Coordinates of C-alpha atoms in Angstrom, one line a residue:
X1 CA 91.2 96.2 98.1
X2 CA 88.5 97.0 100.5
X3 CA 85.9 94.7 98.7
X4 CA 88.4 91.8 99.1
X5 CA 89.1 93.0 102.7
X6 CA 85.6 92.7 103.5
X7 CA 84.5 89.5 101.7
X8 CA 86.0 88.3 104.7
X9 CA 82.9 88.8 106.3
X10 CA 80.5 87.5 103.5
X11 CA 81.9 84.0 104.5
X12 CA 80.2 81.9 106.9
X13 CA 82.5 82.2 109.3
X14 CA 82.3 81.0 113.2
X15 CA 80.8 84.4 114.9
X16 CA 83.9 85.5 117.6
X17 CA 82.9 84.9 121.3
X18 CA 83.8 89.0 121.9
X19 CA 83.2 88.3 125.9
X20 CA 86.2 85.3 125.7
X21 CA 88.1 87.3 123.5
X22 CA 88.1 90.5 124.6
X23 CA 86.5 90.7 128.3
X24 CA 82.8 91.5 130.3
X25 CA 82.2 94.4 129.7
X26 CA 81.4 97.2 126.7
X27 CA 81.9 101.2 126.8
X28 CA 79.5 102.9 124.3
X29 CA 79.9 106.8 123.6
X30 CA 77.1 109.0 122.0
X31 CA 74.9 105.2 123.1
X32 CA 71.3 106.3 123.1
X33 CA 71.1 107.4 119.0
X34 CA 71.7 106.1 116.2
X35 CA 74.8 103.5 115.2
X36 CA 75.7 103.6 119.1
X37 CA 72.7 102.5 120.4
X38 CA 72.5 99.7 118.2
X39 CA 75.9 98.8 119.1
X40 CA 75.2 98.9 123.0
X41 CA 72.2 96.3 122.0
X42 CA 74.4 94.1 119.5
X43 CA 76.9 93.7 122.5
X44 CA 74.3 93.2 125.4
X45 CA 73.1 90.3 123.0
X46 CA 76.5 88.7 122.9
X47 CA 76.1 88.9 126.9
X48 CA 78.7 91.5 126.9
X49 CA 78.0 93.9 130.0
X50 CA 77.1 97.3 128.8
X51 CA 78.5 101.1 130.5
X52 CA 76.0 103.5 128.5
X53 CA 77.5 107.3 128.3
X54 CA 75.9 110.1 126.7
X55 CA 74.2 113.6 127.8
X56 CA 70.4 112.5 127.9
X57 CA 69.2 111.2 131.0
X58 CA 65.9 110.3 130.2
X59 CA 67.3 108.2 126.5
X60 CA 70.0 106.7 128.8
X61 CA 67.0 105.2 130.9
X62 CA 64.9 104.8 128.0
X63 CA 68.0 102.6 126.3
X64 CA 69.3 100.8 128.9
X65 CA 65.7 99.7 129.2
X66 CA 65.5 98.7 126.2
X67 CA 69.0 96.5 126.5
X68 CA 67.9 95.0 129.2
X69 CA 64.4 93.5 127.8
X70 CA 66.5 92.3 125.0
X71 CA 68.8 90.4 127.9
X72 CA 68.1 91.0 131.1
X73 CA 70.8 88.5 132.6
X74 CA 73.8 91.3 131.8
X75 CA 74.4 94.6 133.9
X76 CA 73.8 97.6 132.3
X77 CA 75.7 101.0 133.7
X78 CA 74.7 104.8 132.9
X79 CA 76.8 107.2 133.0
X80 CA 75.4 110.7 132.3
X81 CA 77.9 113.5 130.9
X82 CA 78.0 116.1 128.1
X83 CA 81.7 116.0 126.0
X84 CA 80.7 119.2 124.5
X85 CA 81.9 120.4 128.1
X86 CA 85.7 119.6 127.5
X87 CA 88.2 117.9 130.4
X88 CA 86.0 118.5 133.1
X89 CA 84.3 115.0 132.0
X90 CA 86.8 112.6 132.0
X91 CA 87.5 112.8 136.4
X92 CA 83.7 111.6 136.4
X93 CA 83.9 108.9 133.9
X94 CA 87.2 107.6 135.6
X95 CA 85.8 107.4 139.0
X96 CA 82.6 105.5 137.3
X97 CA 84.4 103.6 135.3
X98 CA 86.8 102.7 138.1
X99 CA 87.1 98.8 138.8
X100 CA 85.3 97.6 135.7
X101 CA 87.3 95.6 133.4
X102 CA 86.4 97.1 130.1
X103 CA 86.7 94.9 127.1
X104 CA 85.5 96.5 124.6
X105 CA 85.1 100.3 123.6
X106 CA 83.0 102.0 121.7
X107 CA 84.2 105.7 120.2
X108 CA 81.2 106.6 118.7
X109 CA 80.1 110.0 120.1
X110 CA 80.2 112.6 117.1
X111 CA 78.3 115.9 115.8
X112 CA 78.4 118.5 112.9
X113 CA 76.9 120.8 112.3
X114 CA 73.3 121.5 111.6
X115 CA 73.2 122.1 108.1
X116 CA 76.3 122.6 105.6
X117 CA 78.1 125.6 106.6
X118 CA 81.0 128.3 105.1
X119 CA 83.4 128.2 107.9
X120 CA 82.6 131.8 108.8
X121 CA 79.4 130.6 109.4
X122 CA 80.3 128.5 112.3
X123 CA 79.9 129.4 115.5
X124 CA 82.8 129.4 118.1
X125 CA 80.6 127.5 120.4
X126 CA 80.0 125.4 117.5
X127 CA 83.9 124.7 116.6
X128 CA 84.8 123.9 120.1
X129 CA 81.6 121.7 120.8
X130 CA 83.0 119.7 117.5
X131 CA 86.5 119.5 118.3
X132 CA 86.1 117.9 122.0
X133 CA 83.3 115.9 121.1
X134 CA 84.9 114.2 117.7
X135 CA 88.8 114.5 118.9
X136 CA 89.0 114.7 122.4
X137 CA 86.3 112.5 123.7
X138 CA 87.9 109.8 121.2
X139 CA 91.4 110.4 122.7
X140 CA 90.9 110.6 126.0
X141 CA 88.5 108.1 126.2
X142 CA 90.9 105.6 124.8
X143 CA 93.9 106.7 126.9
X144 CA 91.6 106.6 130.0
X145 CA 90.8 102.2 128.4
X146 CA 94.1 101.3 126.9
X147 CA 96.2 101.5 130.2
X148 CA 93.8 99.1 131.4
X149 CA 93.7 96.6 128.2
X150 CA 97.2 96.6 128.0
X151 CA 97.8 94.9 131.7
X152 CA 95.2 92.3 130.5
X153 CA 96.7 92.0 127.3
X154 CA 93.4 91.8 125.2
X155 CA 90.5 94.6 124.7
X156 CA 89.4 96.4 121.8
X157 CA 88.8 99.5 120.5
X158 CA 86.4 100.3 117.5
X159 CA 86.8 104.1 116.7
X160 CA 83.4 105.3 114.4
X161 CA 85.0 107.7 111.9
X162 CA 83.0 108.3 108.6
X163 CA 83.9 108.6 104.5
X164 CA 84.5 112.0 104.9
X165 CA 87.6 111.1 105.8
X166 CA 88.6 110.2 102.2
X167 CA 89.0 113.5 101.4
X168 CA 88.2 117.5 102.1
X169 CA 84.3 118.3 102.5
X170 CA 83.3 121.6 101.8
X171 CA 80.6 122.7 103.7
X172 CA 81.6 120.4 106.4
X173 CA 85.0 121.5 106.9
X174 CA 86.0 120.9 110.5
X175 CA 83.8 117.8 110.6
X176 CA 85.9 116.0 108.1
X177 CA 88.8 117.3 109.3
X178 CA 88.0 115.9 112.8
X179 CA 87.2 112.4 110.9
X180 CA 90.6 112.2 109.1
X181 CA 91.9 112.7 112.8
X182 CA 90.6 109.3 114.0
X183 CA 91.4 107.3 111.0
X184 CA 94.8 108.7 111.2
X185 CA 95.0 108.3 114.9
X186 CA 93.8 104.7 114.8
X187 CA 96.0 103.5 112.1
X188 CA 99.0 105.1 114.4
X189 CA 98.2 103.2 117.5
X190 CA 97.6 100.1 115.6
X191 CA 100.8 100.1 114.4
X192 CA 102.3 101.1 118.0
X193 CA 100.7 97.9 119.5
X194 CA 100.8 95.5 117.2
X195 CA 102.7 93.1 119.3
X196 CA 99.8 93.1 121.7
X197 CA 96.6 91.3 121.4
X198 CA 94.7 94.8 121.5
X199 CA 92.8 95.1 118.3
X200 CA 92.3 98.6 117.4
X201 CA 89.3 99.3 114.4
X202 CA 88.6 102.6 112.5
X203 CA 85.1 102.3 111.4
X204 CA 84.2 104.6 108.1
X205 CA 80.7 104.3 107.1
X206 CA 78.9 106.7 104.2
X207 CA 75.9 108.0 104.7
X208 CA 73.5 106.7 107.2
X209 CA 69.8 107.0 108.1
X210 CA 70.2 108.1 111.4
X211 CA 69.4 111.9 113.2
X212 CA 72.5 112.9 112.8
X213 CA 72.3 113.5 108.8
X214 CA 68.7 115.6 109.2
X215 CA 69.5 118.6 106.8
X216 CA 68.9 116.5 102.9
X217 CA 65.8 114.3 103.1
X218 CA 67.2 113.1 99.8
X219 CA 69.3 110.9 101.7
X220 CA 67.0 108.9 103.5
X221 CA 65.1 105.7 102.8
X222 CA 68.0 104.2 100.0
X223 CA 68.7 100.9 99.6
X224 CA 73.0 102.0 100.0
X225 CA 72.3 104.3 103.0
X226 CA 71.3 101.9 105.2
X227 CA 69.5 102.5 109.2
X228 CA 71.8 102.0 112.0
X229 CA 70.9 98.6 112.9
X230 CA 71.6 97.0 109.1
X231 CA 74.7 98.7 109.1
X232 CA 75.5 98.1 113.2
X233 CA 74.7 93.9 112.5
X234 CA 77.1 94.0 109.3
X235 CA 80.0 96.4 111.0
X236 CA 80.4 94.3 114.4
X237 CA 80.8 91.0 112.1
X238 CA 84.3 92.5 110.9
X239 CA 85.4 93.2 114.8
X240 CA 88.3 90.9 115.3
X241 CA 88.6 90.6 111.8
X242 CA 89.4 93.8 109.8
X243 CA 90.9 96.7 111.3
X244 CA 89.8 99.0 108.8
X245 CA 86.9 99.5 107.1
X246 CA 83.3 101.1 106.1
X247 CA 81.5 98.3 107.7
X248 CA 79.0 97.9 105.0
X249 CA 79.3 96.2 101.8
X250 CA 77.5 99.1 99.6
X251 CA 79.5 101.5 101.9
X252 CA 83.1 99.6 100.5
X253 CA 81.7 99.9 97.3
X254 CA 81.0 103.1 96.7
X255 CA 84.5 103.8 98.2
X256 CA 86.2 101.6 95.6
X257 CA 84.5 103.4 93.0
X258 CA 86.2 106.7 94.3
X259 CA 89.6 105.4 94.2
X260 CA 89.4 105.9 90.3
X261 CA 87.6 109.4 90.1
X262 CA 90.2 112.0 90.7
X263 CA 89.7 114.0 94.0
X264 CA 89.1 117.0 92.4
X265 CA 86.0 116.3 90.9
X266 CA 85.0 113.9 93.8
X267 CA 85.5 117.7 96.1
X268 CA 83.6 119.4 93.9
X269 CA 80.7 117.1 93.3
X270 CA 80.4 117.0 97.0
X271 CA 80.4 120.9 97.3
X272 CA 77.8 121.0 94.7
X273 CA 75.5 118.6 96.5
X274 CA 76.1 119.8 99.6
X275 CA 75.0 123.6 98.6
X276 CA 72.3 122.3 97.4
X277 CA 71.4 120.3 100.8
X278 CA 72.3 123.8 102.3
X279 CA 69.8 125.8 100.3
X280 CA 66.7 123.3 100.9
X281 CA 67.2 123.0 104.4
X282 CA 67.8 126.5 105.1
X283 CA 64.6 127.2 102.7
X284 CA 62.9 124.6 104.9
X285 CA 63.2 126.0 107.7
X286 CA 63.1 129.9 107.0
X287 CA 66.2 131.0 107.8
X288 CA 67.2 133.9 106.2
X289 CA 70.8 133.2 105.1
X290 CA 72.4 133.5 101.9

């Protein structure tokens, strides 16, 4: 089903004019890394307006420079905040974001943790820092947009979940957890507003070559875990186009290939691999953990 949902995109289809269809200007969360960055650049070259938000000052300079070589007849906007720091945000990003007709936005700020954990093993710090940056910042960002979209009748919203949300990942618990959350929360608002011309996507890539997997080296450099800008350039073809998907062909693959392992064994293969990635990295880097 998803191979056929996505061969939509393999055909040589007209590219969608996102700044008539869905307005001037583009939010990016978690935009100086990774698949937002080369999301904020994809829009700025479809002369989309771009409002950059993330926690590093000097990479929100250093990327909005780097937008703005690649078209330097849009506007590009910073806004500087950490989501790790809960409600207290969301006043600031309101008053900045106050006036500006937001087409598109981008829910793609995320973390895990640093290495595959037990659940003991987590920090407090660490659980909250995971739950308002992967659920809240997602939900509050897109009530904060919607209100807006819906007077205007068009806008969209692509929310970045991942394949962990396929199923339970030990090792990466609350992560997968929080990643079921926004498939399941996008699927329920597409559903309430599907009268309206809002299009609402749930993005669920696999693995990715970005910082964000750093604890297995055994994951980089393959030819079906793409870097963030091939997976970015074949992910915003299906905007406007498929509300659901992994956004890469070898991505929708290997998730039609789980659809006829049991889950069981899929859980368990994962837990497997995933010890493993725990026990390199934490031999890596001299940590003495069990």
């Amino acid at each position: 089903m998803c191979l056929i949902k996505f061969s939509i995109t393999l055909l040589k289809l007209k590219p969608l004019d996102f700044k008539e269809k869905y307005g001037n200007w583009a939010v990016v969360t978690g935009s100086t890394d990774g698949i937002g960055k080369e999301y904020a650049k994809e829009l700025a070259r479809k002369n989309l307006n771009i409002v950059l938000i993330s926690r590093n000052l000097v990479k929100l300079n250093k990327t909005k420079d780097e937008i703005l070589t690649l078209n330097p007849s849009i506007t590009v906007k910073i806004i500087q905040v950490d989501f790790s720091m809960g409600k207290d945000v969301f006043d600031y990003i309101q008053t900045e974001l106050q006036d500006l007709p937001i087409g598109i936005l981008v829910n793609n700020v995320g973390i895990l943790t640093e290495y595959p954990m037990y659940f003991d093993e987590i920090s407090e710090k660490d659980l909250w820092n995971i739950m308002n940056i992967n659920i809240a910042s997602l939900t509050i960002m897109t009530r904060m947009i919607i209100v807006q979209m819906l007077k205007r009748n068009k806008g969209a919203i692509v929310n970045i979940s991942s394949a962990s949300n396929l199923l339970p990942v030990p090792l990466m618990s609350v992560y997968s957890a929080s990643k079921i959350y926004v498939r399941y929360f996008s699927d329920a608002i597409r559903s309430e507003y599907k009268k309206t011309k809002l299009t609402i996507q749930c993005l669920s890539p696999s693995y990715i070559n970005t910082n964000l997997i750093n604890f297995d080296v055994s994951f980089k450099n393959r030819y079906f875990f793409p870097d963030a800008i091939t997976y970015v350039k074949s992910a915003i073809a299906t905007l406007g186009r498929i509300d659901s998907t992994t956004g890469y062909w070898a991505h929708d693959l290997q998730e039609f290939i789980l659809l006829f392992i049991p889950a069981g064994l899929i859980t368990n293969f994962v837990f497997f691999k995933h010890k493993a990635a725990r026990k390199n990295y934490i031999k890596l880097k001299g940590k003495n953990i069990d």
